[in-house]
Structures are given as C-alpha cells and as structure tokens.
CSV table of C-alpha atoms and ligand atoms in Angstrom, one decimal:
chain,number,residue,atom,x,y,z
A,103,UNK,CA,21.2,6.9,-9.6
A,104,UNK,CA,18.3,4.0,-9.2
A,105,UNK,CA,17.1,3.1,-12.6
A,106,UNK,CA,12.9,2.6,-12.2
A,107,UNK,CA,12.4,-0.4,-14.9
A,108,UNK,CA,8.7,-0.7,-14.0
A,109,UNK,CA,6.0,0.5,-16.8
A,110,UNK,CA,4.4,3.8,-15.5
A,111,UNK,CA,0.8,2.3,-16.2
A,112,UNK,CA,-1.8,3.3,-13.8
A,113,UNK,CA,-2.9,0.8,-11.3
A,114,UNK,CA,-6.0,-1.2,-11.9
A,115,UNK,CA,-8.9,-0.1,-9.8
A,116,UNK,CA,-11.5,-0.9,-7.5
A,117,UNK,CA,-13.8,-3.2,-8.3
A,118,UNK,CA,-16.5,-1.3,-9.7
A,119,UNK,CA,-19.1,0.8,-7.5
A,120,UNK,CA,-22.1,-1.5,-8.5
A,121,UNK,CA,-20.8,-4.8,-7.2
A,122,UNK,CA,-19.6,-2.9,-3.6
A,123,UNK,CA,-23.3,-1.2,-3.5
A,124,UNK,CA,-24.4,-5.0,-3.6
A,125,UNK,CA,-22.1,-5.9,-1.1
A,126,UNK,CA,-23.4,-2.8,1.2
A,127,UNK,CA,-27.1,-4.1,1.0
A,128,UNK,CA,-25.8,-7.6,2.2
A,129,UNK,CA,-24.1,-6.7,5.1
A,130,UNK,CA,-25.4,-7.6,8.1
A,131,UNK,CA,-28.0,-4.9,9.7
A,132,UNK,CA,-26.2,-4.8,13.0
A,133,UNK,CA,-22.1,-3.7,11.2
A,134,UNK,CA,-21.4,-0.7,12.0
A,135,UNK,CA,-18.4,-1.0,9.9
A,136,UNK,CA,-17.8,-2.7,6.8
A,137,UNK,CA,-14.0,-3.8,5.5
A,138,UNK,CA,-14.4,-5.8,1.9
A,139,UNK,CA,-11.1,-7.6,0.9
A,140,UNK,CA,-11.3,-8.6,-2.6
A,141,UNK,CA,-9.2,-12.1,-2.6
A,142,UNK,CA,-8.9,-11.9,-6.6
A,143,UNK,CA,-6.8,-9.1,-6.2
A,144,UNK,CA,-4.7,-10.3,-3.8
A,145,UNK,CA,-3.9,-12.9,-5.7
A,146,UNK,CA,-3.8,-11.1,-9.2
A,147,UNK,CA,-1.2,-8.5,-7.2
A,148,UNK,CA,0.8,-11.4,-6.0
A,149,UNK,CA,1.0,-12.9,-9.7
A,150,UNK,CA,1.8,-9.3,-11.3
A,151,UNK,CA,4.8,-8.9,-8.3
A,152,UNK,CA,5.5,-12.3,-9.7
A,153,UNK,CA,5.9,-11.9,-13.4
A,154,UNK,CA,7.6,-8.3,-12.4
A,155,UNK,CA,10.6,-10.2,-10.6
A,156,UNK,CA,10.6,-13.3,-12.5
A,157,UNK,CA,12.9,-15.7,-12.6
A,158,UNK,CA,13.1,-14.0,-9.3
A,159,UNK,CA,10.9,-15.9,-7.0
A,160,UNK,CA,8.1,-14.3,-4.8
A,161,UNK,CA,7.7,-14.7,-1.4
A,162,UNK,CA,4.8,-13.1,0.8
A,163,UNK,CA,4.6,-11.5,3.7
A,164,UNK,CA,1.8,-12.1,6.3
A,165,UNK,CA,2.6,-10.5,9.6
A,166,UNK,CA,0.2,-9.1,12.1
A,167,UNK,CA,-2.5,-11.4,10.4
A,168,UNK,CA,-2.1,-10.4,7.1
A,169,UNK,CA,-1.6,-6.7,7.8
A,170,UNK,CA,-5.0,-6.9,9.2
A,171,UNK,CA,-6.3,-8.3,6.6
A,172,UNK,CA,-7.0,-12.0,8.0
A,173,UNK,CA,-4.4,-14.7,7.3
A,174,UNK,CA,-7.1,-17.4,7.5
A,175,UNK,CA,-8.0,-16.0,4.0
A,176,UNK,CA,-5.5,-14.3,3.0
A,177,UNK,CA,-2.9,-17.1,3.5
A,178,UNK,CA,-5.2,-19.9,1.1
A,179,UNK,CA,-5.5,-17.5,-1.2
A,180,UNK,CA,-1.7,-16.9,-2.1
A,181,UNK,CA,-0.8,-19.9,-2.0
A,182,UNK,CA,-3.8,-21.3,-4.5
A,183,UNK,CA,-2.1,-18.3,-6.4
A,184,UNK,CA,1.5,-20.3,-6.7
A,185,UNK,CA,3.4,-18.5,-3.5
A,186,UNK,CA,5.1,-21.2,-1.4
A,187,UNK,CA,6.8,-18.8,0.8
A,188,UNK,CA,5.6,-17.4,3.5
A,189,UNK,CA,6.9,-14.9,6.2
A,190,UNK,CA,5.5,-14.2,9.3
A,191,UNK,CA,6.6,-12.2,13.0
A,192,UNK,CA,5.7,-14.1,15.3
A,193,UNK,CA,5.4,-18.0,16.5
A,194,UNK,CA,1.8,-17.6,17.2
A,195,UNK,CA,1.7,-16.6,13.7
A,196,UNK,CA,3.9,-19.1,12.4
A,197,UNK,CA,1.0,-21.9,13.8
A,198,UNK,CA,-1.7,-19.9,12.4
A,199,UNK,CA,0.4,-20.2,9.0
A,200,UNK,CA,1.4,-23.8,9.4
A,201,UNK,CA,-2.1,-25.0,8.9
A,202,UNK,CA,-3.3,-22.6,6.8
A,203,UNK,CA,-0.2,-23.6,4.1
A,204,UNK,CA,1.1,-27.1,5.4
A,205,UNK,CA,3.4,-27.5,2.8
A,206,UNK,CA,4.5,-24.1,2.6
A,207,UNK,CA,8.5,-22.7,3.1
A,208,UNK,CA,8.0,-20.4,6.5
A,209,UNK,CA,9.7,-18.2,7.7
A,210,UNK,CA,10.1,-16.0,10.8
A,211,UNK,CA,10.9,-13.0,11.1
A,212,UNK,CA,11.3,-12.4,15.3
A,213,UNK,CA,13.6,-15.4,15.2
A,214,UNK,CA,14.0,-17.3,18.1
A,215,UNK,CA,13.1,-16.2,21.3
A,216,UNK,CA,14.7,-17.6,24.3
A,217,UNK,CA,14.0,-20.9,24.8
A,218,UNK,CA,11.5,-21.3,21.5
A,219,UNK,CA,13.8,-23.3,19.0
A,220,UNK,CA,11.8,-26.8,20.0
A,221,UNK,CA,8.7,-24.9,19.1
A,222,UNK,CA,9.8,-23.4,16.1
A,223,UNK,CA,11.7,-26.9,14.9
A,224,UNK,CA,8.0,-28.5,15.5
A,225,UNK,CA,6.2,-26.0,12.9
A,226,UNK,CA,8.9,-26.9,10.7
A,227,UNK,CA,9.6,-23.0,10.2
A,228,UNK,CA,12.7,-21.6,9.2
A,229,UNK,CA,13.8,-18.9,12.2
A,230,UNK,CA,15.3,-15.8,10.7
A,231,UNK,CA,18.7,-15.1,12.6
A,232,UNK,CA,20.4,-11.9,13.8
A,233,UNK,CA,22.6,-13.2,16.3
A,234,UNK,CA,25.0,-15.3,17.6
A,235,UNK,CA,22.8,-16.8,20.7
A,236,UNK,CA,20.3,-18.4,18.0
A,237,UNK,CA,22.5,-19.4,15.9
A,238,UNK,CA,24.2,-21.8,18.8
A,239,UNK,CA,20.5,-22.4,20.0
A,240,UNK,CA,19.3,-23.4,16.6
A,241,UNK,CA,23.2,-25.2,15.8
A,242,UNK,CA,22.3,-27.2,19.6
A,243,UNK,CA,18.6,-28.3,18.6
A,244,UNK,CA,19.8,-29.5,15.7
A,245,UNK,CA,22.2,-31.7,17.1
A,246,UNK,CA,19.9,-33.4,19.6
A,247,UNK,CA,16.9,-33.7,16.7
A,248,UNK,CA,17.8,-33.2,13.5
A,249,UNK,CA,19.1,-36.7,11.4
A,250,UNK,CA,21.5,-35.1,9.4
A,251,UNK,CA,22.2,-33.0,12.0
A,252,UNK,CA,21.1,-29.6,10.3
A,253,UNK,CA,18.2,-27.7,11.1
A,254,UNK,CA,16.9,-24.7,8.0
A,255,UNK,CA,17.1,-21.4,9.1
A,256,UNK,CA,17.3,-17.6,7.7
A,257,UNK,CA,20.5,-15.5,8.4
A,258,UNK,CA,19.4,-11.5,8.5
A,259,UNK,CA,22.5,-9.4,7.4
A,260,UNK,CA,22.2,-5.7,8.7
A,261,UNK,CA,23.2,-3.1,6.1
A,262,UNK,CA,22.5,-0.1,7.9
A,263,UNK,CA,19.1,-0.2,9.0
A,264,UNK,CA,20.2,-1.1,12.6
A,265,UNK,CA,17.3,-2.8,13.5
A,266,UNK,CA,17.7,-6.9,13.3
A,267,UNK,CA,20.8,-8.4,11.8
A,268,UNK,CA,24.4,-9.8,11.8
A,269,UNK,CA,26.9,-6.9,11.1
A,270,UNK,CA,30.3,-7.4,10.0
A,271,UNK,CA,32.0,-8.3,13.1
A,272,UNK,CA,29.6,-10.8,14.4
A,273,UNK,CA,29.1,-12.8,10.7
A,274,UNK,CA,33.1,-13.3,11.8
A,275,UNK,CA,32.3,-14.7,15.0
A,276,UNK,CA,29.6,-16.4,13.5
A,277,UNK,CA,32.5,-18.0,11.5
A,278,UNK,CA,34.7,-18.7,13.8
A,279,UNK,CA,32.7,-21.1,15.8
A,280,UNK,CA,32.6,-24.0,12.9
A,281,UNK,CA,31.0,-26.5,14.7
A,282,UNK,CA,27.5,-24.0,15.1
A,283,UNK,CA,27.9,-22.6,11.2
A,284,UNK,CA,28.1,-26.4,10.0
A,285,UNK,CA,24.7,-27.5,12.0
A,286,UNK,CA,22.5,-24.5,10.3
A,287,UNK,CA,20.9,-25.6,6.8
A,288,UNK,CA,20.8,-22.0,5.2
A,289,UNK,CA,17.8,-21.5,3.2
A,290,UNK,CA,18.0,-17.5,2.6
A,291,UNK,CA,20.3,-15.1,3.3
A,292,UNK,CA,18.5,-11.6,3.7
A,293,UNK,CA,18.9,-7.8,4.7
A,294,UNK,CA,16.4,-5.7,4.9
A,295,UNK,CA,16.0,-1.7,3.3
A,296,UNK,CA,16.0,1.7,4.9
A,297,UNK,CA,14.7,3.9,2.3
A,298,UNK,CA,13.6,1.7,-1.1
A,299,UNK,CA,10.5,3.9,-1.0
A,300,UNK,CA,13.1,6.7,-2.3
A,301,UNK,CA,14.6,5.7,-5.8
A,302,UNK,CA,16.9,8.2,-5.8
A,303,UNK,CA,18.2,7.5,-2.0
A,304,UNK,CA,21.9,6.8,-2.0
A,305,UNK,CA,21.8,4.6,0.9
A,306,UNK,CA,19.6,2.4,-1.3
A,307,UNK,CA,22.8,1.5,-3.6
A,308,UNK,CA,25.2,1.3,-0.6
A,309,UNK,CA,22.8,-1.6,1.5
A,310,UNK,CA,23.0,-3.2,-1.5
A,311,UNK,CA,26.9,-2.8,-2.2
A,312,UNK,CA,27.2,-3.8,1.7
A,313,UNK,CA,24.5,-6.6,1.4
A,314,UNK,CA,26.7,-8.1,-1.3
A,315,UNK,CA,30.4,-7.8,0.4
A,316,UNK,CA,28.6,-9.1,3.8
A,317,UNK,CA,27.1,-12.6,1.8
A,318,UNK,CA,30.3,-13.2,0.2
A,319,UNK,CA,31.8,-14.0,3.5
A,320,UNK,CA,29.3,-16.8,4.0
A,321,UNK,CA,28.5,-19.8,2.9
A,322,UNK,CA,26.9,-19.7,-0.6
A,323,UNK,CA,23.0,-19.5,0.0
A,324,UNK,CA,19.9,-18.0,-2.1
A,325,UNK,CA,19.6,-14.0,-0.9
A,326,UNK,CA,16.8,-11.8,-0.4
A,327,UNK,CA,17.4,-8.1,0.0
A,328,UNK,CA,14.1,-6.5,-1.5
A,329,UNK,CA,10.2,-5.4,0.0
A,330,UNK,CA,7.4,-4.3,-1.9
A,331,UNK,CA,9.7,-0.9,-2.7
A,332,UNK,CA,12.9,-2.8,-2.9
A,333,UNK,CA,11.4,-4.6,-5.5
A,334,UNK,CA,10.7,-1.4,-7.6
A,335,UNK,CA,14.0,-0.3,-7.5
A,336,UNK,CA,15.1,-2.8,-10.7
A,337,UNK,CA,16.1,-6.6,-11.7
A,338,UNK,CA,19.9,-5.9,-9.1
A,339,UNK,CA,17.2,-5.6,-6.1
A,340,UNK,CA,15.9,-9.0,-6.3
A,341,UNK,CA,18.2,-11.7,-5.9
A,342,UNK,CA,16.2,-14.7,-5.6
A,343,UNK,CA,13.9,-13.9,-3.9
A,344,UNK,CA,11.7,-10.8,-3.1
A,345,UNK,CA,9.2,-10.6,0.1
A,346,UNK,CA,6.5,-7.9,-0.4
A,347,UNK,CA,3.8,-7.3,1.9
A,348,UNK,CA,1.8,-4.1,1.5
A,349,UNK,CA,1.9,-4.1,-2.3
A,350,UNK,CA,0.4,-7.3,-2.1
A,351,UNK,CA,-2.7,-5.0,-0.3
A,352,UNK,CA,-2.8,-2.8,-2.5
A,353,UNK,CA,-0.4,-0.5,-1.0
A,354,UNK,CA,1.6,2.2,-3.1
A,355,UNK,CA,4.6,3.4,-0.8
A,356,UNK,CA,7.0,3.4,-3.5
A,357,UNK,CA,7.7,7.3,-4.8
A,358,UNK,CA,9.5,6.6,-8.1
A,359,UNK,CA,6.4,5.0,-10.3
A,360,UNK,CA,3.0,3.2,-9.5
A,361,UNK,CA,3.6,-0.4,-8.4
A,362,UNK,CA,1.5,-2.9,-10.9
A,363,UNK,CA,-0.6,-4.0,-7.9
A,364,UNK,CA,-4.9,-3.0,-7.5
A,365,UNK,CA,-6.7,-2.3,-4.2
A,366,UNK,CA,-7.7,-5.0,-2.1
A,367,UNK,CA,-9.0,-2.9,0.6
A,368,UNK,CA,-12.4,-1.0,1.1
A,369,UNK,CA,-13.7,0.1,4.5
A,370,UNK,CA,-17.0,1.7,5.3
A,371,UNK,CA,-18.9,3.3,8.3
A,372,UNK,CA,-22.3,3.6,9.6
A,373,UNK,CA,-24.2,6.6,9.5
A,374,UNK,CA,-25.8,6.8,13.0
A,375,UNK,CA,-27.6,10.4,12.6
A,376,UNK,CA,-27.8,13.5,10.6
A,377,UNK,CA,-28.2,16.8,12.1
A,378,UNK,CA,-27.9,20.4,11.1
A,379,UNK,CA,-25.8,22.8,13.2
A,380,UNK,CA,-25.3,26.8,13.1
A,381,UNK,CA,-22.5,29.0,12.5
A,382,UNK,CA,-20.2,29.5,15.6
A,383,UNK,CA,-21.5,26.3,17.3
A,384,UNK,CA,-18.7,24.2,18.0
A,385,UNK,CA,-18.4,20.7,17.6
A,386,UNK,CA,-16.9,17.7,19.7
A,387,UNK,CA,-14.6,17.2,22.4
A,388,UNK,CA,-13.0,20.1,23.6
A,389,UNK,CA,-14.5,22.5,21.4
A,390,UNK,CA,-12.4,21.8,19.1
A,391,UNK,CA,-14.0,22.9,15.7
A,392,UNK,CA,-15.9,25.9,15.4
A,393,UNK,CA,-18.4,26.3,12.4
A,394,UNK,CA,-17.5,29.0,9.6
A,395,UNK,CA,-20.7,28.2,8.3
A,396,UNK,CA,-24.1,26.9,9.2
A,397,UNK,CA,-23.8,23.0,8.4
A,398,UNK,CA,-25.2,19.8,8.0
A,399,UNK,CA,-23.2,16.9,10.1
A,400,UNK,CA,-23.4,13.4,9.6
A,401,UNK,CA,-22.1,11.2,12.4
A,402,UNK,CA,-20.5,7.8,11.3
A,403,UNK,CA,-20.4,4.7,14.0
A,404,UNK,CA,-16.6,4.8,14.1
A,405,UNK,CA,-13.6,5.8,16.0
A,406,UNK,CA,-10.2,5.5,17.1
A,407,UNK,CA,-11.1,2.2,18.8
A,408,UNK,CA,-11.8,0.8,15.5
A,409,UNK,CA,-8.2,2.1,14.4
A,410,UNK,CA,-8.2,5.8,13.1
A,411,UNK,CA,-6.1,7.4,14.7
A,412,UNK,CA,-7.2,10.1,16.8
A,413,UNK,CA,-4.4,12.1,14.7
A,414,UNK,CA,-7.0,12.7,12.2
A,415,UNK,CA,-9.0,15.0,14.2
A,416,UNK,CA,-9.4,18.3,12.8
A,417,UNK,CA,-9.4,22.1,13.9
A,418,UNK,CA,-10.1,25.4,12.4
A,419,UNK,CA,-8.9,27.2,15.5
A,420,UNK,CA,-5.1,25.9,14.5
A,421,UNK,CA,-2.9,25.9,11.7
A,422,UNK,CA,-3.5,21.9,10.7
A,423,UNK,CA,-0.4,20.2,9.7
A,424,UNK,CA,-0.4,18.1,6.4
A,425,UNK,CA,-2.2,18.9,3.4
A,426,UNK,CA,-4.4,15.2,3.3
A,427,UNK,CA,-7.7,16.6,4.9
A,428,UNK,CA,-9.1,13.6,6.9
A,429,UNK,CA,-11.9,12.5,5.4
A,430,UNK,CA,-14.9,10.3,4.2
A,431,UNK,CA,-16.7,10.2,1.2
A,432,UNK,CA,-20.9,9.9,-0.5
A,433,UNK,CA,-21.1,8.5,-3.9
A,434,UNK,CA,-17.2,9.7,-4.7
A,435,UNK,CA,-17.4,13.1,-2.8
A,436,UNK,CA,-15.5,13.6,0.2
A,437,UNK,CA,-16.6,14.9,4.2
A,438,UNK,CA,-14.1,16.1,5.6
A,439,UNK,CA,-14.1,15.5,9.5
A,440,UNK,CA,-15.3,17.5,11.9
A,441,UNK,CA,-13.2,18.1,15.3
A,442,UNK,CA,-12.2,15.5,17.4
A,443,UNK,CA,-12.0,11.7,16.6
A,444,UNK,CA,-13.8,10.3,19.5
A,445,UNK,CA,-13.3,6.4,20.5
A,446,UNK,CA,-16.8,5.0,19.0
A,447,UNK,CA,-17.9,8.1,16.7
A,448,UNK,CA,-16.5,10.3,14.2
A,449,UNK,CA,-18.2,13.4,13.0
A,450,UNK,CA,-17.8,14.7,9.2
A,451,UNK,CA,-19.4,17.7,7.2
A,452,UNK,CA,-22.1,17.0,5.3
A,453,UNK,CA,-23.1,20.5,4.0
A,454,UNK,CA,-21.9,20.4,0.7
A,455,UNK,CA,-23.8,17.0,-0.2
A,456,UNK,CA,-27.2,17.9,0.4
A,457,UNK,CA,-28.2,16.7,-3.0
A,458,UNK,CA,-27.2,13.5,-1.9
A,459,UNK,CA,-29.7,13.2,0.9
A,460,UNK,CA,-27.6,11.1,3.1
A,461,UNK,CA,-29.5,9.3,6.0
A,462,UNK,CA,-29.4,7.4,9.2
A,463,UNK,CA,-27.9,3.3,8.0
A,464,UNK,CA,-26.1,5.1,4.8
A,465,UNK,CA,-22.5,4.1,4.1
A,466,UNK,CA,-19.8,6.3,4.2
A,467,UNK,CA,-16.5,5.1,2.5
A,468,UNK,CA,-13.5,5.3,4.6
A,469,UNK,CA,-10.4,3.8,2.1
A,470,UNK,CA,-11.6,3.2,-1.3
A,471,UNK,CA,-12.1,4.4,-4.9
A,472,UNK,CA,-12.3,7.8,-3.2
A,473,UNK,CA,-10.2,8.0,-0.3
A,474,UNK,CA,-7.0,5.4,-1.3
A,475,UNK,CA,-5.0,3.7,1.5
A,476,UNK,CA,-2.1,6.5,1.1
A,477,UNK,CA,-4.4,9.5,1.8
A,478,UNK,CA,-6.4,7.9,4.4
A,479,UNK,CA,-2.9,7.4,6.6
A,480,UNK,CA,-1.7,10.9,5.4
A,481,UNK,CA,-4.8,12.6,6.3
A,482,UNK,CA,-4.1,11.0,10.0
A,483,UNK,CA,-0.4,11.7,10.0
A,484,UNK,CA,0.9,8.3,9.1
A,485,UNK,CA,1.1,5.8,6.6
A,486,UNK,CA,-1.1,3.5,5.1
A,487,UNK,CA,0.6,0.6,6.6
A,488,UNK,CA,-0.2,1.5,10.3
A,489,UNK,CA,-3.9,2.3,8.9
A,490,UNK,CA,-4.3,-1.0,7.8
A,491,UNK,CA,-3.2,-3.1,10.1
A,492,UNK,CA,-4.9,-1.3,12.8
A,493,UNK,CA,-8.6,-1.6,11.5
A,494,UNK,CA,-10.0,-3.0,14.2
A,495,UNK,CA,-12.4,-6.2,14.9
A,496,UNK,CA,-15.4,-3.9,15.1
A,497,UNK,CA,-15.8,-3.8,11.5
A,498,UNK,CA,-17.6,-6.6,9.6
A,499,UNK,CA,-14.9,-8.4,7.2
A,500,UNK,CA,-16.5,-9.7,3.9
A,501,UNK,CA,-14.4,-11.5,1.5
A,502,UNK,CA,-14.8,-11.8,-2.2
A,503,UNK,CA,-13.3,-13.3,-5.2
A,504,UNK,CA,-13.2,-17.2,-6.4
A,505,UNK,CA,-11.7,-18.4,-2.9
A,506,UNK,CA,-13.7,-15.9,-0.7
A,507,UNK,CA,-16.3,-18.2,1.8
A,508,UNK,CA,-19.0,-18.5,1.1
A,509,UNK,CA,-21.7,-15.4,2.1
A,510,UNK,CA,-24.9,-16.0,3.2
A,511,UNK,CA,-27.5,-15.8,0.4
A,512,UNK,CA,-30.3,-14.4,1.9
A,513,UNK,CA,-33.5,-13.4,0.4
A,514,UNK,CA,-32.6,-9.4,-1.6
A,515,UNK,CA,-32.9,-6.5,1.0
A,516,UNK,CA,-35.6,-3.9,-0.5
A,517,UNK,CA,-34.4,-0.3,-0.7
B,85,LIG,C1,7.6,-6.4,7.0
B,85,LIG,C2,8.8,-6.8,6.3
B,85,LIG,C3,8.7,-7.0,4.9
B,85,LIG,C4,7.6,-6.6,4.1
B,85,LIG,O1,7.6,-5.2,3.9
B,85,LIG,P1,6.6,-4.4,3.0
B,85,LIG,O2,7.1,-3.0,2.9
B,85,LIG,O3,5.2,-4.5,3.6
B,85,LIG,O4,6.6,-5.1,1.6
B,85,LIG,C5,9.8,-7.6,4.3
B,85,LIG,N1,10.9,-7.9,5.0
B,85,LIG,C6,11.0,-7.7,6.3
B,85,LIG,C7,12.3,-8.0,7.0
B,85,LIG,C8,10.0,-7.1,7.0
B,85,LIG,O5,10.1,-6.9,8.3
C-alpha cells in the first residue's frame, strides 16, 4: 500500500477570465487559433514540485520542445526559476537546450545514437545509457578527449517497464568490462515508472524494490526513479532527484490526490460562421451526425491538422465510447462537437447558447478554465499528454508572465 503524503488542496487556477479576454482582443486579427502559456506558472509549478521533494532536487523535463509548449521560453524560464537540470530526447534538442541554459546539467534521454558520442561530448550533455554499445562508445570517446579520461553520462536501469534500460544481466556485463565502467563519470543513475499514475499499483513498490537491488550493484552515484506521478507517490520515490514534465504544464495524471501544480495551458479557436440547421439534417463528413433537434452550429477554424485528434469526432448514430463528450466552450459553457473532425474545421452545437449570441471572430475555448487538459484528451480518446504536445504551429503562441517577450502594444482594439 502507496502512502499519498501530498495535501489534497485543490490546484490553483487559471488565471482569471478578465486578463485572457484581454489577451483575446490582442491577438493578431489573422490567428485562427490561440495557445496562451502563462510562464509564471511554469515556473511557480516548478518551485511547488520543488519545495514538495525538497532536499530532493528537481530536475525538468523538456522533450518534444517543451511538450509543445516552446523550449525557447519555456527553457529560460525554469531555469530563472532555480532548475539547473534539464532533460531532453533528442540531440537536436539537446542544441536547442544548450543555448537556451549554457550552464545547465543536460541530459538525454535517446542516448547515443550510432556514431553521435562526438556530438553529444561537444554540447557537453550527459547521454543517458541503456546499453552496453554506448557505454564502450561513450568509455572510447572519452579516452581519446576527455583529460581525466572520463566523460559524465546517465545509466537507465530497467525495472520492468521494458522500454530503455540495463537489466540485471547486462549491468553484470557492464561490470565485467572494467576498463569501459572506469572511463564513464556517473552523474545519475535512473529507472523509469510503469504505473506511478496508480498509487495503489503494486508494480509501483516492486520497480522501486528492483530499482534499489539493481543500483546497489554499481558504483555509488545520485538516483532518480520518479516522474511527475512518481513524485506523488511519497518522500521513498524521490531519491535525489525527481524529473517531472507534464505536471510542470499543468498536467494532473496522477489518480491518488491533486498534484500542487496550476494550468499553464489555454487554447482557443476561431469562429469562422454561424448557421442554423434542422432536425434530421445531417452534419459533416460521412453523414456522420444526424440532428435530434433543430440547431444552431458554430464552425471553429480548427482541426486535426492543428492536433485534435480526429478521435474526437462524434456520432449519434453509434453507441460513443467514453463518457468525456468532446467539446468547446462560450463564457464557461460547453459545445459539444458536432460529427466528424475535419483537417482545418471543427463543427460544435451552438443551440443551447443562444443567449450568448456567439458570432463570426468569437473565441471558443478549447483547454482551459472550462475544458482542463485531462478532459480535452479524454473527450478524444487519449491523454492530455499526446493533446499537448500535438497542438500544432497553426495556433498563435502568446506568452505571459515576468519573463514572457515582450507583446506588441498596439493602440486598444474597440469592441
Ligand atoms: C518523459 C519522461 C519523463 C517525464 O515524464 P512526465 O510524466 O511528463 O513527468 C521522465 N523520465 C523519463 C525517462 C521520460 O521519458
């Protein structure tokens, strides 16, 4: 049994509906979509993870460009916050990183592709290791290059997730050969959860019994074993170091309690047109949704080319799966969609929110105050992870908060 030690506070919210109305009117008259990443936030989410886990330390994690988010902010604005490491998937990512945080601990998560260790060695980023081949690759460079003839690196321990890692009979191997062991500088030693999201999951306790049997066997080094659920699971998780990402966005995976982190995220569409339709019309691609009811549409400038998923399309011909309607919201009420997602446009019923006389150039909220991050990838049949970090370049990204850039003050928009 997995104690929860986390106060069950609710999270803080949204930044409050006047200041995003603001931020509406100044977006530029041609965005069709509209993502707002509140940098405070971030950064107040990465200090709360902080204090949570402290003396722990707290890393960040910054793949796939910040989940989506943009590491060229994102990145500056942990580390003004006090993180110093950074983990990332990808070399291209690592560069990206490197600049953005020059004096930062990095990480990487892919670990060294054939014939990448120079590369890697030059952004003075600390590969992540699952096998054998890098560690000799890494051990060799590090001979040729390195004065004291070490080079940093990560070793990944796999504790049953099966996915990247040293298991038990290849840490022995590892070993064995003395000459590659003795040319890596091990900064972290890390394994990585199946289930944290699940408090009560017993293979939670047993990667972490098998996490510690498996570092025993090397070298003494720091360890890292938890994510932004791992990290809810209680003080054993965390070792010295814990590596959220989503929480850091805002997210709430984690089942047992509500992680001490607010929203960062808020996306909006376009309405392009508002139309009234009858009963037994039918409405988008492949007839898919026919009308119980006369109804009023309104049909937003987005689509699954901008990242929601086309799993999100709705019938009432079919028994839908889930119980997450698909939807966008007015003013805090929700439209549920209307038939198919199409690539540019998505279609949502209107009828119920006439009172709100909703026009042509009108925002609808896509994750916010009213539709969270969770629901949004439930409604499409996945998780708010894959949401975010698909949201596509379409939308218009506006950053605020102390370290946000600086937006263009033009002269207040009437109406
Ligand atoms: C992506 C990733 C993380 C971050 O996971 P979140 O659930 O977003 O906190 C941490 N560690 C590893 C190995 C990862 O691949």
């Amino acid at each position: 049994m997995t104690q929860v030690n986390v106060p069950r506070t609710n999270p803080p919210t949204h930044h409050n509906a006047s200041a995003l109305g603001d931020l509406l009117d100044d977006a530029p008259d041609h965005a069709s979509g509209l993502i707002v990443i509140d940098l405070d936030a971030l950064a107040g989410n990465w200090r709360a993870l902080h204090d949570l886990v402290s003396p722990s330390r707290c890393g960040a994690v910054v793949k796939a460009n910040a989940y989506g988010l943009g590491a060229r902010h994102v990145i500056p604005a942990l580390a003004n916050a006090g993180c110093t490491e950074f983990f990332v998937a990808t070399i291209a990512e690592a560069r990206e990183a490197r600049t953005l945080a020059p004096d930062a601990t990095l990480y990487l998560l892919d670990g060294i592709l054939p014939g990448t260790a120079e590369d890697i060695a030059k952004l003075n980023a600390c590969p992540i290791i699952s096998t054998l081949e890098e560690a000799r690759e890494w051990s060799a460079l590090a001979q040729t290059i390195a004065n004291n003839n070490q080079l940093p690196c990560a070793l990944m321990l796999d504790t049953g997730l099966n996915r990247l890692g040293f298991s038990k009979s290849s840490i022995d191997e590892l070993l064995a050969d003395a000459a590659t062991i003795h040319r890596l500088d091990i900064k972290l030693i890390m394994s990585h959860m199946a289930c944290a999201d699940e408090p009560d999951h017993p293979m939670n306790e047993q990667q972490r019994t098998r996490f510690e049997s498996l570092r025993h066997r090397l070298p003494s080094a720091p360890a890292s074993l938890a994510a932004s659920d791992g990290l809810m699971l209680g003080d054993t998780y965390h070792y010295d170091l814990v590596r959220p990402g989503y929480a850091l966005y805002g997210g709430q995976a984690f089942k047992g309690a509500t992680t001490p982190v607010a929203p960062v995220v808020t996306a909006f569409a376009r309405v392009l047109q508002v139309h009234d339709a009858a009963k037994d019309d039918t409405v988008g691609y492949s007839a898919s949704y026919k009308l119980d009811r006369d109804s009023r549409i309104a049909v937003l400038a987005l689509g699954y080319a901008d990242g929601i998923a086309r799993t999100a399309s709705t019938t009432n011909q079919a028994d839908t799966c889930g119980n997450t309607t698909p939807s966008a919201a007015f003013n805090g009420r929700k439209a549920p969609f209307l038939g198919r997602i199409s690539m540019d446009l998505i279609t949502v019923d209107v009828t119920d929110l006439t009172d709100l006389d909703i026009k042509r150039g009108d925002w609808a909220e896509i994750i916010g105050p009213t539709i969270s991050l969770e629901d949004a990838g439930a409604a499409a049949q996945t998780i708010g992870y894959e949401m975010l970090t698909r949201l596509g370049t379409r939308f218009h990204r506006t950053y605020v908060g102390a370290h946000a850039p600086q937006r263009p003050s033009g002269p207040a928009k009437n109406g």
